[in-house]
Coordinates of C-alpha atoms and ligand atoms in Angstrom, one line a residue:
X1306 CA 52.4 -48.7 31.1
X1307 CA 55.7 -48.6 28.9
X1308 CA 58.5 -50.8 29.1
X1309 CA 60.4 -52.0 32.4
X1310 CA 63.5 -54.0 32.9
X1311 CA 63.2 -57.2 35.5
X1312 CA 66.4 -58.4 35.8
X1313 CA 66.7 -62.0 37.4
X1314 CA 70.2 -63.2 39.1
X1315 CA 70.7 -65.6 41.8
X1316 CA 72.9 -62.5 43.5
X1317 CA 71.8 -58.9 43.8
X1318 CA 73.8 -55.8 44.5
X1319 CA 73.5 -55.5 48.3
X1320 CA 73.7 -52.1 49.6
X1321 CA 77.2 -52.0 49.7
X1322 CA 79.0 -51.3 46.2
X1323 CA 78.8 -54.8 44.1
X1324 CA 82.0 -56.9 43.4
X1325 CA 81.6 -60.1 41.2
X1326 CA 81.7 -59.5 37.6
X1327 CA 77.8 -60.2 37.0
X1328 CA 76.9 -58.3 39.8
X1329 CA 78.3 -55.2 38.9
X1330 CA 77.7 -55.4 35.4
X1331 CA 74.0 -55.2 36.0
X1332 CA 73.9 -53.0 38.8
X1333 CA 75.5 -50.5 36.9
X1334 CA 72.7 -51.4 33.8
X1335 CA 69.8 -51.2 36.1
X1336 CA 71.0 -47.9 37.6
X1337 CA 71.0 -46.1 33.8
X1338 CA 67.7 -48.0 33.1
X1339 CA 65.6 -48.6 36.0
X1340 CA 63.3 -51.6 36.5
X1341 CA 63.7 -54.6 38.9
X1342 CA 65.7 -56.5 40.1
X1343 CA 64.9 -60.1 41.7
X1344 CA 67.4 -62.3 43.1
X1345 CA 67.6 -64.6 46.1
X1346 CA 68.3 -62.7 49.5
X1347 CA 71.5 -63.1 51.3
X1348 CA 70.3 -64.4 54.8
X1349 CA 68.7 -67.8 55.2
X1350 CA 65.3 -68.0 56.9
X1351 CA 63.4 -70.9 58.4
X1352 CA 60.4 -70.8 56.6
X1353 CA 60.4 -68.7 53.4
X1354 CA 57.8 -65.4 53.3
X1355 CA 55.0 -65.8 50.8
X1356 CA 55.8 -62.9 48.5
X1357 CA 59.2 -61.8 47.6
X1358 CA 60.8 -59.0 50.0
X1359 CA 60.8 -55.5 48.8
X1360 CA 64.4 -54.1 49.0
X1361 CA 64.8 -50.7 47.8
X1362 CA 67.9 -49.5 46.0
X1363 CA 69.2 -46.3 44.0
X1364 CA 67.7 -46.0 40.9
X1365 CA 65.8 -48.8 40.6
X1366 CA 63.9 -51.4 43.0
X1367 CA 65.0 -55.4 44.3
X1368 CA 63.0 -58.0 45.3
X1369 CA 64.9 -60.8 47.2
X1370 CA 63.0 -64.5 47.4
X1371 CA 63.8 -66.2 50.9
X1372 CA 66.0 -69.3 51.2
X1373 CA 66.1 -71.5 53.4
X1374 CA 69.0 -73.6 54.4
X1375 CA 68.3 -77.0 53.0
X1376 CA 67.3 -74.9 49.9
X1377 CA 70.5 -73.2 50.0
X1378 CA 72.4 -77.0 50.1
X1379 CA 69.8 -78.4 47.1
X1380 CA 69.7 -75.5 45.0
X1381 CA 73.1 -73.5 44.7
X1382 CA 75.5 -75.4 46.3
X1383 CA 74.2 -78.8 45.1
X1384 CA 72.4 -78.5 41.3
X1385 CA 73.5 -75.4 40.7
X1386 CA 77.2 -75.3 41.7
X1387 CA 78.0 -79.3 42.0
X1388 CA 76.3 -80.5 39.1
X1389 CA 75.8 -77.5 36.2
X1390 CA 78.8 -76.1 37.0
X1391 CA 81.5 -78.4 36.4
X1392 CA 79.2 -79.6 32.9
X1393 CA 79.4 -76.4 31.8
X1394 CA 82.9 -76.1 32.1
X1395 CA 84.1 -79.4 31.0
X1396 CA 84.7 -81.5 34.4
X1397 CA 82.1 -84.0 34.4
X1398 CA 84.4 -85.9 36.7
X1399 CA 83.4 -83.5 39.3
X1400 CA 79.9 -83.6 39.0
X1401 CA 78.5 -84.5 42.6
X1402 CA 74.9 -85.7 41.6
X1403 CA 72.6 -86.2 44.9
X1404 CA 69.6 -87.1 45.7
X1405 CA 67.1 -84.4 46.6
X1406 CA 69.1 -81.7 45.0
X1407 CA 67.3 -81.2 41.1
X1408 CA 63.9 -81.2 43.0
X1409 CA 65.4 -78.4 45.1
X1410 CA 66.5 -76.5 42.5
X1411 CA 63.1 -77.1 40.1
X1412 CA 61.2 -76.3 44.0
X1413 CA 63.4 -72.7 43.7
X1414 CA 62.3 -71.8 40.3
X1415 CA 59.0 -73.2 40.6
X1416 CA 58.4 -70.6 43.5
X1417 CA 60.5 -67.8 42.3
X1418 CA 57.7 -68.0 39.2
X1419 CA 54.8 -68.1 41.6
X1420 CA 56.2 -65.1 43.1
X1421 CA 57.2 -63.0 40.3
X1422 CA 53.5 -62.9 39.3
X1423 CA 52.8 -60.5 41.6
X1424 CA 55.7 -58.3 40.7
X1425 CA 55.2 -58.2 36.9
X1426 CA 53.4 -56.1 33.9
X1427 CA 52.5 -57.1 31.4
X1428 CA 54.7 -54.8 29.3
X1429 CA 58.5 -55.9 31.3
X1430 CA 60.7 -57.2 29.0
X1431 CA 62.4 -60.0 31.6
X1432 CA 66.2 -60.7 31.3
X1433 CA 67.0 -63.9 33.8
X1434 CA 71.0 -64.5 34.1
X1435 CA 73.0 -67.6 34.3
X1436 CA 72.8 -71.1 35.6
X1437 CA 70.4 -70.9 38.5
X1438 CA 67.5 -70.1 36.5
X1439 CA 67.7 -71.8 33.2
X1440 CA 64.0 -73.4 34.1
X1441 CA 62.6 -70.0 35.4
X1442 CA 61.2 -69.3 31.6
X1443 CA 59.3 -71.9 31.2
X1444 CA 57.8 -71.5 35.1
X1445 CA 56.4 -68.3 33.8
X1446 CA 55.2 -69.8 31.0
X1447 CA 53.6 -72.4 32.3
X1448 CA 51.8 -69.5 34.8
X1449 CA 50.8 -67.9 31.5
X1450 CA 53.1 -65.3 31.3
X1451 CA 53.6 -64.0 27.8
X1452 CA 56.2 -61.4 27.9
X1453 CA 59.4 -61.5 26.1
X1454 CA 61.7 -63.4 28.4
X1455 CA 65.4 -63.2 27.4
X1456 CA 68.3 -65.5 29.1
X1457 CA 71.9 -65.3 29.6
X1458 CA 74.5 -67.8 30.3
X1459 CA 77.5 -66.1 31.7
X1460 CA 79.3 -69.9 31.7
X1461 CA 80.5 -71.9 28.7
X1462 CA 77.9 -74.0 27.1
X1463 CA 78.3 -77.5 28.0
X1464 CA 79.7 -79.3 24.7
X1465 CA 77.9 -81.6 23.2
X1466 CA 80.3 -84.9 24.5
X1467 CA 79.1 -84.0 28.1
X1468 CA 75.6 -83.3 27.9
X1469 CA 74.8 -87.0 28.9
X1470 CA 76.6 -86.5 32.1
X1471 CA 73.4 -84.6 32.6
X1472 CA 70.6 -86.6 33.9
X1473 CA 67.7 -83.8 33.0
X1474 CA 69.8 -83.4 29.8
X1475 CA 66.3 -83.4 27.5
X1476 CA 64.6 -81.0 30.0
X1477 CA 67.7 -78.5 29.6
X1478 CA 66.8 -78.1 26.2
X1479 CA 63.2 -77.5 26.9
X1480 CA 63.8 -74.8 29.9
X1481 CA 65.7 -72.7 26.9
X1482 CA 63.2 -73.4 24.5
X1483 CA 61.2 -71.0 26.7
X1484 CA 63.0 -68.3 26.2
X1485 CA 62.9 -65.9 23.3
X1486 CA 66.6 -64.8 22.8
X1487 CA 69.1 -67.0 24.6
X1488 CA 72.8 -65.0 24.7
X1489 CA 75.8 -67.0 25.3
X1490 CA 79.5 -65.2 26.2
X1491 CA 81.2 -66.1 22.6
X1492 CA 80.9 -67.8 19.5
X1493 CA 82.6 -70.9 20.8
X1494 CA 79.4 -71.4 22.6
X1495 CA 77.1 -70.7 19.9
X1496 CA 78.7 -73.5 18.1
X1497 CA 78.5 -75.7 21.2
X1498 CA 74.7 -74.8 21.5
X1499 CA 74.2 -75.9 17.8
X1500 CA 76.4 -79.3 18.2
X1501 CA 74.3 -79.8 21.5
X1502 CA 70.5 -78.8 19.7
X1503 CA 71.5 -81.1 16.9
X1504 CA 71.6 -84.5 19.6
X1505 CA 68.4 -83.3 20.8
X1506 CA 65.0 -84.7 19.1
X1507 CA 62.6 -81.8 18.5
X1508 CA 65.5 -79.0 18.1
X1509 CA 66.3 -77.9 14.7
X1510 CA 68.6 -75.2 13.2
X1511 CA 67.3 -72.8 10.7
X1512 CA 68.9 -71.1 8.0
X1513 CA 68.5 -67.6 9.6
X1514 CA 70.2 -68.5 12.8
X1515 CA 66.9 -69.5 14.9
X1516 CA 66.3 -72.4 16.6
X1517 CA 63.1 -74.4 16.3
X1518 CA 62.5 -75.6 20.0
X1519 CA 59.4 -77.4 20.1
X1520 CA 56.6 -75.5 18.8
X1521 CA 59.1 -72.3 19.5
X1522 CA 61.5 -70.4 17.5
X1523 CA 64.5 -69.1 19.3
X1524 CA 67.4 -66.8 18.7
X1525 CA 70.6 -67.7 20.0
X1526 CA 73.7 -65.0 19.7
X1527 CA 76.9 -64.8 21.2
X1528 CA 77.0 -61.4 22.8
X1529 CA 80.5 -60.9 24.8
X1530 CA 80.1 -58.9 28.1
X1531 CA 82.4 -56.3 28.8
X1532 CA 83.3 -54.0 31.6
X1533 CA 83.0 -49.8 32.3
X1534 CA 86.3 -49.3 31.8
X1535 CA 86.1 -45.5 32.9
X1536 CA 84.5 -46.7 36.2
X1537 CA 87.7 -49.3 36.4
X1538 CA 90.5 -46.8 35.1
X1539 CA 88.5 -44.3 38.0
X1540 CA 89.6 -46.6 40.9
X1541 CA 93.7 -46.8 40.4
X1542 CA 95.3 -44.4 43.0
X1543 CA 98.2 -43.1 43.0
X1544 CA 101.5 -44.9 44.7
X1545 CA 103.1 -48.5 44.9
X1546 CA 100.1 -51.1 45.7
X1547 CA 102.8 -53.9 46.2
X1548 CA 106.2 -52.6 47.4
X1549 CA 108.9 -54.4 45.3
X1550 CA 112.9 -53.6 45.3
X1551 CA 114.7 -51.8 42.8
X1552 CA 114.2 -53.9 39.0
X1553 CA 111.7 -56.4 40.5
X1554 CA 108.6 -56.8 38.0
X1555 CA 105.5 -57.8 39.4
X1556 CA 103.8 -60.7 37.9
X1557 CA 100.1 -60.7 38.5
X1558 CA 96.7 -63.4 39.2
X1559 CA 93.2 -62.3 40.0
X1560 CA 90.7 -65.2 40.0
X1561 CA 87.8 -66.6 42.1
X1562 CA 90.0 -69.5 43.7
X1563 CA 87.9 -71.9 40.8
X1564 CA 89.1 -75.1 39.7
X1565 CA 88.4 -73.8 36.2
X1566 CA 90.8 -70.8 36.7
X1567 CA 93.7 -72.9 35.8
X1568 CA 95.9 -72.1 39.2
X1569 CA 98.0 -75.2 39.6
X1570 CA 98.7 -75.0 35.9
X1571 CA 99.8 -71.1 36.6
X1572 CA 102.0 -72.2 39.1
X1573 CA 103.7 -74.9 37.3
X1574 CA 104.6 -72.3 35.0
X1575 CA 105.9 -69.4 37.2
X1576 CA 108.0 -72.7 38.0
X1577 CA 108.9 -73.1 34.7
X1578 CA 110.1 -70.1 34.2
X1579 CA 112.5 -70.1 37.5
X1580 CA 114.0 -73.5 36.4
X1581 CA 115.1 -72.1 33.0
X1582 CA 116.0 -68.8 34.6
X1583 CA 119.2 -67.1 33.1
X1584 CA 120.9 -63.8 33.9
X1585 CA 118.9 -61.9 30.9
X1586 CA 115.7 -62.6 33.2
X1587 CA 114.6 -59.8 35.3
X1588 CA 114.1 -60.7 39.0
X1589 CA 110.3 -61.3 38.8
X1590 CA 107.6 -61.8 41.5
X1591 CA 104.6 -63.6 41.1
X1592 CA 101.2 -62.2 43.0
X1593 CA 98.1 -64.3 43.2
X1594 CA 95.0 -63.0 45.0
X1595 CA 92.5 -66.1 45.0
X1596 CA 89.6 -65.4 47.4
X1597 CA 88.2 -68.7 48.8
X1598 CA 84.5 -69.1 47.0
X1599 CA 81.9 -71.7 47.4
X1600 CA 84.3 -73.6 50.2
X1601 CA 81.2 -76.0 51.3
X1602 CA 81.6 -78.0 47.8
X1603 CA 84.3 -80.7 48.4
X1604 CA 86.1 -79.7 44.6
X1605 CA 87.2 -76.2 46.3
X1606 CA 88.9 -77.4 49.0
X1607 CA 91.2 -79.4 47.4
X1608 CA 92.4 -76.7 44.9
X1609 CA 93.3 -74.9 47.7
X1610 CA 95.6 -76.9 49.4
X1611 CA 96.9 -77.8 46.1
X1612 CA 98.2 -74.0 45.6
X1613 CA 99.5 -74.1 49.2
X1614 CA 101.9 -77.0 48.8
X1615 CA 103.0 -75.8 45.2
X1616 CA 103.5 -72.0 46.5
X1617 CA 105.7 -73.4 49.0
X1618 CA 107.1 -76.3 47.4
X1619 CA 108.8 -73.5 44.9
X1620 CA 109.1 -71.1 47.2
X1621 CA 111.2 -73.2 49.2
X1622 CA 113.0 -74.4 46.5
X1623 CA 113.9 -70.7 44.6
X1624 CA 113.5 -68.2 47.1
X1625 CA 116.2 -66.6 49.0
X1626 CA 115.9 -64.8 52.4
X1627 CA 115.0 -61.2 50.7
X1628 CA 113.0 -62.6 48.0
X1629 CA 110.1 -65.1 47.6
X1630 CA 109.4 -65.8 43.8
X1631 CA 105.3 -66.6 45.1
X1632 CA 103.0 -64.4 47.1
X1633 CA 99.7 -66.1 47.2
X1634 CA 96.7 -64.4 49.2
X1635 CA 93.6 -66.6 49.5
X1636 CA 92.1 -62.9 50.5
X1637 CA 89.9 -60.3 49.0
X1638 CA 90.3 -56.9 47.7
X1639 CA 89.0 -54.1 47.2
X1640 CA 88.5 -52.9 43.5
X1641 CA 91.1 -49.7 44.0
X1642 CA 93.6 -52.3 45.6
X1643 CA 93.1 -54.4 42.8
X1644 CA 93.4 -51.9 40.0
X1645 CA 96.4 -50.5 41.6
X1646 CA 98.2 -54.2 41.8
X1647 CA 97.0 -54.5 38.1
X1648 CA 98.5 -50.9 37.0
X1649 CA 102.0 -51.6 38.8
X1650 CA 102.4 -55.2 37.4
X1651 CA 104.3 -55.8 33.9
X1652 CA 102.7 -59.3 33.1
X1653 CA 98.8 -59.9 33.6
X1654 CA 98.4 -64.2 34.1
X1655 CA 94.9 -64.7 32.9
X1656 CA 94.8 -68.3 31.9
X1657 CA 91.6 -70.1 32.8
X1658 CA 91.5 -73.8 31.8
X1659 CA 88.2 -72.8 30.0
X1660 CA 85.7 -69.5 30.8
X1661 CA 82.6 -68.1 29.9
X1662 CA 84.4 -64.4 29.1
X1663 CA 87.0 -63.6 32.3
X1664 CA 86.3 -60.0 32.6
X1665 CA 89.5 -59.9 35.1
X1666 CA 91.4 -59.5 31.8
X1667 CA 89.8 -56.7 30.5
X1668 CA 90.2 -54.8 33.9
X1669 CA 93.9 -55.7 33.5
X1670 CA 94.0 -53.7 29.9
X1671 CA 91.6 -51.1 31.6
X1672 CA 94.6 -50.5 33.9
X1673 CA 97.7 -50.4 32.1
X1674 CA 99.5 -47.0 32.1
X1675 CA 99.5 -46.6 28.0
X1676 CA 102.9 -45.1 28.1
X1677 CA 103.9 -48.4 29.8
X1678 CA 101.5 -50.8 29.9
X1679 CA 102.0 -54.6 31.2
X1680 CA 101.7 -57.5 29.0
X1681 CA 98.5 -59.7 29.3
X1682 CA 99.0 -63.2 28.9
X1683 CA 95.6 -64.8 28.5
X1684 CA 94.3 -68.2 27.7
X1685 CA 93.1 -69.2 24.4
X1686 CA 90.0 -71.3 26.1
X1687 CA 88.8 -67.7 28.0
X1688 CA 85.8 -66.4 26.1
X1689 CA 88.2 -63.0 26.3
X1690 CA 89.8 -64.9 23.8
X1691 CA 87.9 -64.3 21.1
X1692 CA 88.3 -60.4 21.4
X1693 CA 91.6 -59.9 22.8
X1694 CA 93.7 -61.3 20.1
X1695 CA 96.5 -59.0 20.6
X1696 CA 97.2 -60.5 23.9
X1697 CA 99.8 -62.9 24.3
X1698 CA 97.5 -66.3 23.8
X1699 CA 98.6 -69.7 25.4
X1700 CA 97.2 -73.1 26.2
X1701 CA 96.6 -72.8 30.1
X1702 CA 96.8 -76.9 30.2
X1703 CA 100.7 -76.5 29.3
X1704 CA 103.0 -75.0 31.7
X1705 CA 106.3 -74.7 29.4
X1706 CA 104.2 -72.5 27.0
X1707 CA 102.6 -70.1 29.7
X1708 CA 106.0 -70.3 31.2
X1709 CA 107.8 -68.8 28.1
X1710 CA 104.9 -66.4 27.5
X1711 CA 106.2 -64.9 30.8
X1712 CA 109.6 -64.3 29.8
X1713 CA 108.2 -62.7 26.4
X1714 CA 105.7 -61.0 28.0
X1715 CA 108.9 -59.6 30.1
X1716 CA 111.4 -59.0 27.4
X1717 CA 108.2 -57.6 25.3
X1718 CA 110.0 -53.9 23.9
X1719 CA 107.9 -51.1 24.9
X1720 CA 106.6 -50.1 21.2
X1721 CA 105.3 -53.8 21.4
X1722 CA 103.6 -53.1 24.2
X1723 CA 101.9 -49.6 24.0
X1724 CA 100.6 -51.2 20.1
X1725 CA 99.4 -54.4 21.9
X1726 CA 97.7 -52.3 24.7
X1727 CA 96.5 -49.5 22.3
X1728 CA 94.4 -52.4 20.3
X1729 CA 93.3 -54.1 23.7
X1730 CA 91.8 -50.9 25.1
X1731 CA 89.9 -49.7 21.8
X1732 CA 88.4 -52.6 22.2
X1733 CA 87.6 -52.9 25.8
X1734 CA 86.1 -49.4 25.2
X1735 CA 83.9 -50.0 22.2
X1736 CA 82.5 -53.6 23.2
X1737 CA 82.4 -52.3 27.0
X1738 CA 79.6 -53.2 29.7
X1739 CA 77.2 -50.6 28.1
X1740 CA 78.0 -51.9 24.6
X1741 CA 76.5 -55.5 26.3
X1742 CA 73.8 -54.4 27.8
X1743 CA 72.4 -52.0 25.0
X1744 CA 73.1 -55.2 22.3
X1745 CA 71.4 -57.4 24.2
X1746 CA 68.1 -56.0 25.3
X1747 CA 67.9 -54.3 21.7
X1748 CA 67.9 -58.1 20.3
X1749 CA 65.6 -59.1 22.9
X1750 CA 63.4 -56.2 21.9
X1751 CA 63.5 -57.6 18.3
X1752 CA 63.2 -61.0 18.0
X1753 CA 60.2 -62.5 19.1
X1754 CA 60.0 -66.5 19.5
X1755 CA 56.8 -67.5 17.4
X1756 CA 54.0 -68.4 18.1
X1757 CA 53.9 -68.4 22.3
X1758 CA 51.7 -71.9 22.4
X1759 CA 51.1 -72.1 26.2
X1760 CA 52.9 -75.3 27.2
X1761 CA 50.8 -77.8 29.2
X1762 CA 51.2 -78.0 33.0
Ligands
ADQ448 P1 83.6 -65.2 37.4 O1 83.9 -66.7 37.2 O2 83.4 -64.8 38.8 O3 82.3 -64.7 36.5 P2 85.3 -63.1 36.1 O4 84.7 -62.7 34.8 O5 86.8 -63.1 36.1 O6 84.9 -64.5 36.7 O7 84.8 -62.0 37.2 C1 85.3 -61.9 38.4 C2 85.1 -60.5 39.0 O8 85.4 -60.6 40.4 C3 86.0 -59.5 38.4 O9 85.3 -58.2 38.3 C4 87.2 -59.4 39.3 O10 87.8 -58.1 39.4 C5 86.5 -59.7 40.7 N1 87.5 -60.5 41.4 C6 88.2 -61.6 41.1 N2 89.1 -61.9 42.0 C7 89.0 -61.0 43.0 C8 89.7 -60.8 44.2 N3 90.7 -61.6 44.5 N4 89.4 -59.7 44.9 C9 88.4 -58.9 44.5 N5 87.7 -59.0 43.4 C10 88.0 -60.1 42.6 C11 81.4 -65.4 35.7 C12 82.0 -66.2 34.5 C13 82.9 -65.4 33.7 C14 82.3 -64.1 33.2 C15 81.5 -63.4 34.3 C16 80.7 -62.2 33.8 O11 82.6 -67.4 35.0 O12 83.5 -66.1 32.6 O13 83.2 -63.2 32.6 O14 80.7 -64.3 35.0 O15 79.8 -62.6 32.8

């Protein structure tokens, strides 16, 4: 039998078209490729089935592992999304640590490996994704699978000053010692990776780029994920998504409301920019769409009523009775909607506090009219970063410099803009979502983490 891709992610494509970021990116690599898919299903049972459910999709097959509640509380919302989360992305301060919840989330992966036994041949090449399952490799392992088993963190690494926040901080670095090619977002977290190896006893870097693991040599690469920017330009309609009076410019926000997003930051500096108003400023209107996520963890809850009382606290204090400078929807859209809010609007506020990529900004270039395309102000501490350097870059802690960046981002001439955009989009084209998978899973094809000891049980 030849090679098929299993693709492991805690979310599947359901049978609806996929949103999120991840989701889509792989749905739209296992529909070119084939293979399987395995995630965790989307409804919570009692008492989990014994095998994994067979879900059929177009183009390829899914197999969904049962939750149950308690697992749902232990593993994602606790380990997963109260304790890896915030490390990865710098706020150790919010780490919630609870009893119960690591063995939940080792109980998860333990029987997510039981259960991919059945599914597997001995020919896949395996590709598990993000945070989840950073133990599922050496599960496998331990169950004597030999395949090649690539991983990929879609976060930030966590640096090297946090990593003791961490209580299974030496077990970490053993779960990706499993792996034969670990891809992170950018190089930033290559180096992070490196400063984090180089505290751990065992780990050593080599001169070609490998790490020695334990008795294991691994390759770790940055290898940015990207979007289909043909599927993205395909979505914008025609007509005005946001109706706006004559010489109002639309300022736009599209995040996950996150705490790593950077929104109470953003709206310090819309404020910014309305104190120092003067009568060279256009009349500008500021849109954020931030779709309530994970709203069980206590961290999320606050953010949002944060954004409340700042939206009106300015609102009240600049708007008029025809005009409100802040329009903040805690709602979804839907991907045309969006692309059509991203096409009308002149400035693009992308300006996470920190990110693994932020593939929001790359729809935003993906969407610009090239004859007059918006401005993108993005965060220099967005994996994006690295790429989009002819973006307008700012520090998302400091709301006088986003809040300037606005009013340049405004003012910007239009040959500024179209040779900005022109750069942004050859880019977003040529390092797109097919340029990331086919980079990826042609490394993982080549590099081979020698020799496979079998790690005792
Ligand atoms: P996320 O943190 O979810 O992803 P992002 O990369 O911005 O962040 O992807 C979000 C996706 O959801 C985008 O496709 C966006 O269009 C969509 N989306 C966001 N807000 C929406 C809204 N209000 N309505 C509808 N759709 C919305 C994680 C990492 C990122 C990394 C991705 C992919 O945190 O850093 O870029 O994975 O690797």
């Amino acid at each position: 039998m030849g090679e098929r891709l299993v693709v492991v992610s805690n979310r599947v494509a359901g049978d609806r078209p996929p949103a999120g970021g991840l989701v889509f990116a792989l749905h739209d690599c296992l529909t070119q490729m084939g293979g399987i898919w395995v995630g965790s299903g989307a409804d919570l049972v009692e008492a989990p089935a014994p095998a994994l459910r067979h879900a059929p999709a177009d183009g390829y097959d899914r197999y969904l592992l049962d939750l149950t509640e308690d697992e749902q509380a232990q593993f994602y919302l606790g380990y997963s999304n109260s304790v890896l989360w915030p490390l990865c992305h710098g706020r150790t301060d919010l780490m919630q640590i609870k009893r119960g919840q690591y063995a939940g989330y080792r109980a998860v992966n333990a029987r997510m490996a039981d259960q991919m036994l059945d599914v597997l041949d001995p020919d896949d090449l395996i590709w598990i994704h993000d945070y989840h399952f950073l133990p599922l490799a050496e599960e496998l392992r331990r169950r004597g699978v030999t395949n090649r088993i690539g991983f990929f963190l879609h976060i930030p690494f966590p640096a090297g000053h946090d990593i003791g926040a961490l209580s299974q901080s030496d077990a970490l670095m053993e779960w990706l010692g499993a792996y034969d090619l670990i891809g992170l977002q950018s190089e930033r977290d290559v180096a992070q990776f490196i400063g984090t190896s180089r505290q751990h006893p065992g780990t050593e870097i080599l001169m070609d780029g490998r790490v020695r693991m334990g008795n294991r040599l691994v390759a770790v690469r940055a290898c940015p994920i990207g979007i289909d920017v043909a599927a993205f330009q395909g979505e914008i309609g025609t007509g005005e998504a946001v109706t706006l009076s004559k010489g109002e410019k639309l300022i736009v926000g599209v995040d996950r409301l996150d705490y790593s997003k950077g929104l109470p930051q953003r709206f310090d500096a819309m404020e910014h920019f309305l104190d120092t108003r003067t009568d060279a400023d256009p009349t500008a209107t500021f849109l954020q769409v931030a779709p309530i996520s994970r709203g069980e963890v206590a961290a999320y809850q606050d953010i949002r009523q944060t954004l409340e009382q700042k939206a009106g606290a300015i609102n009240g204090a600049h708007g008029t009775p025809n005009w409100m400078p802040i329009r903040y929807i805690s709602q979804s859209m839907d991907r045309a909607e969006l692309a059509g809010v991203f096409r009308q609007s002149a400035v693009g506020l992308v300006t996470p506090l920190i990110d693994g990529m932020n593939l929001v900004a790359k729809e935003y270039v993906a969407a610009q009219d090239p004859d007059d395309p918006g401005v993108l102000v993005l965060s220099r501490l967005a994996g994006a970063a690295e790429q989009m350097t002819d973006a307008l870059q700012v520090n998302p802690y400091d709301p006088t410099d986003m809040g300037e960046a606005i009013r340049t981002a405004l003012a910007m001439p239009l040959d500024e803009r179209k040779a900005r955009h022109a750069r942004l989009l050859t880019g977003a084209v040529h390092e797109d979502i097919h340029w990331w998978t086919r980079t990826y899973l042609d490394q993982l094809r080549q590099v081979r983490a020698v020799p496979v000891f079998p790690l005792s049980a």
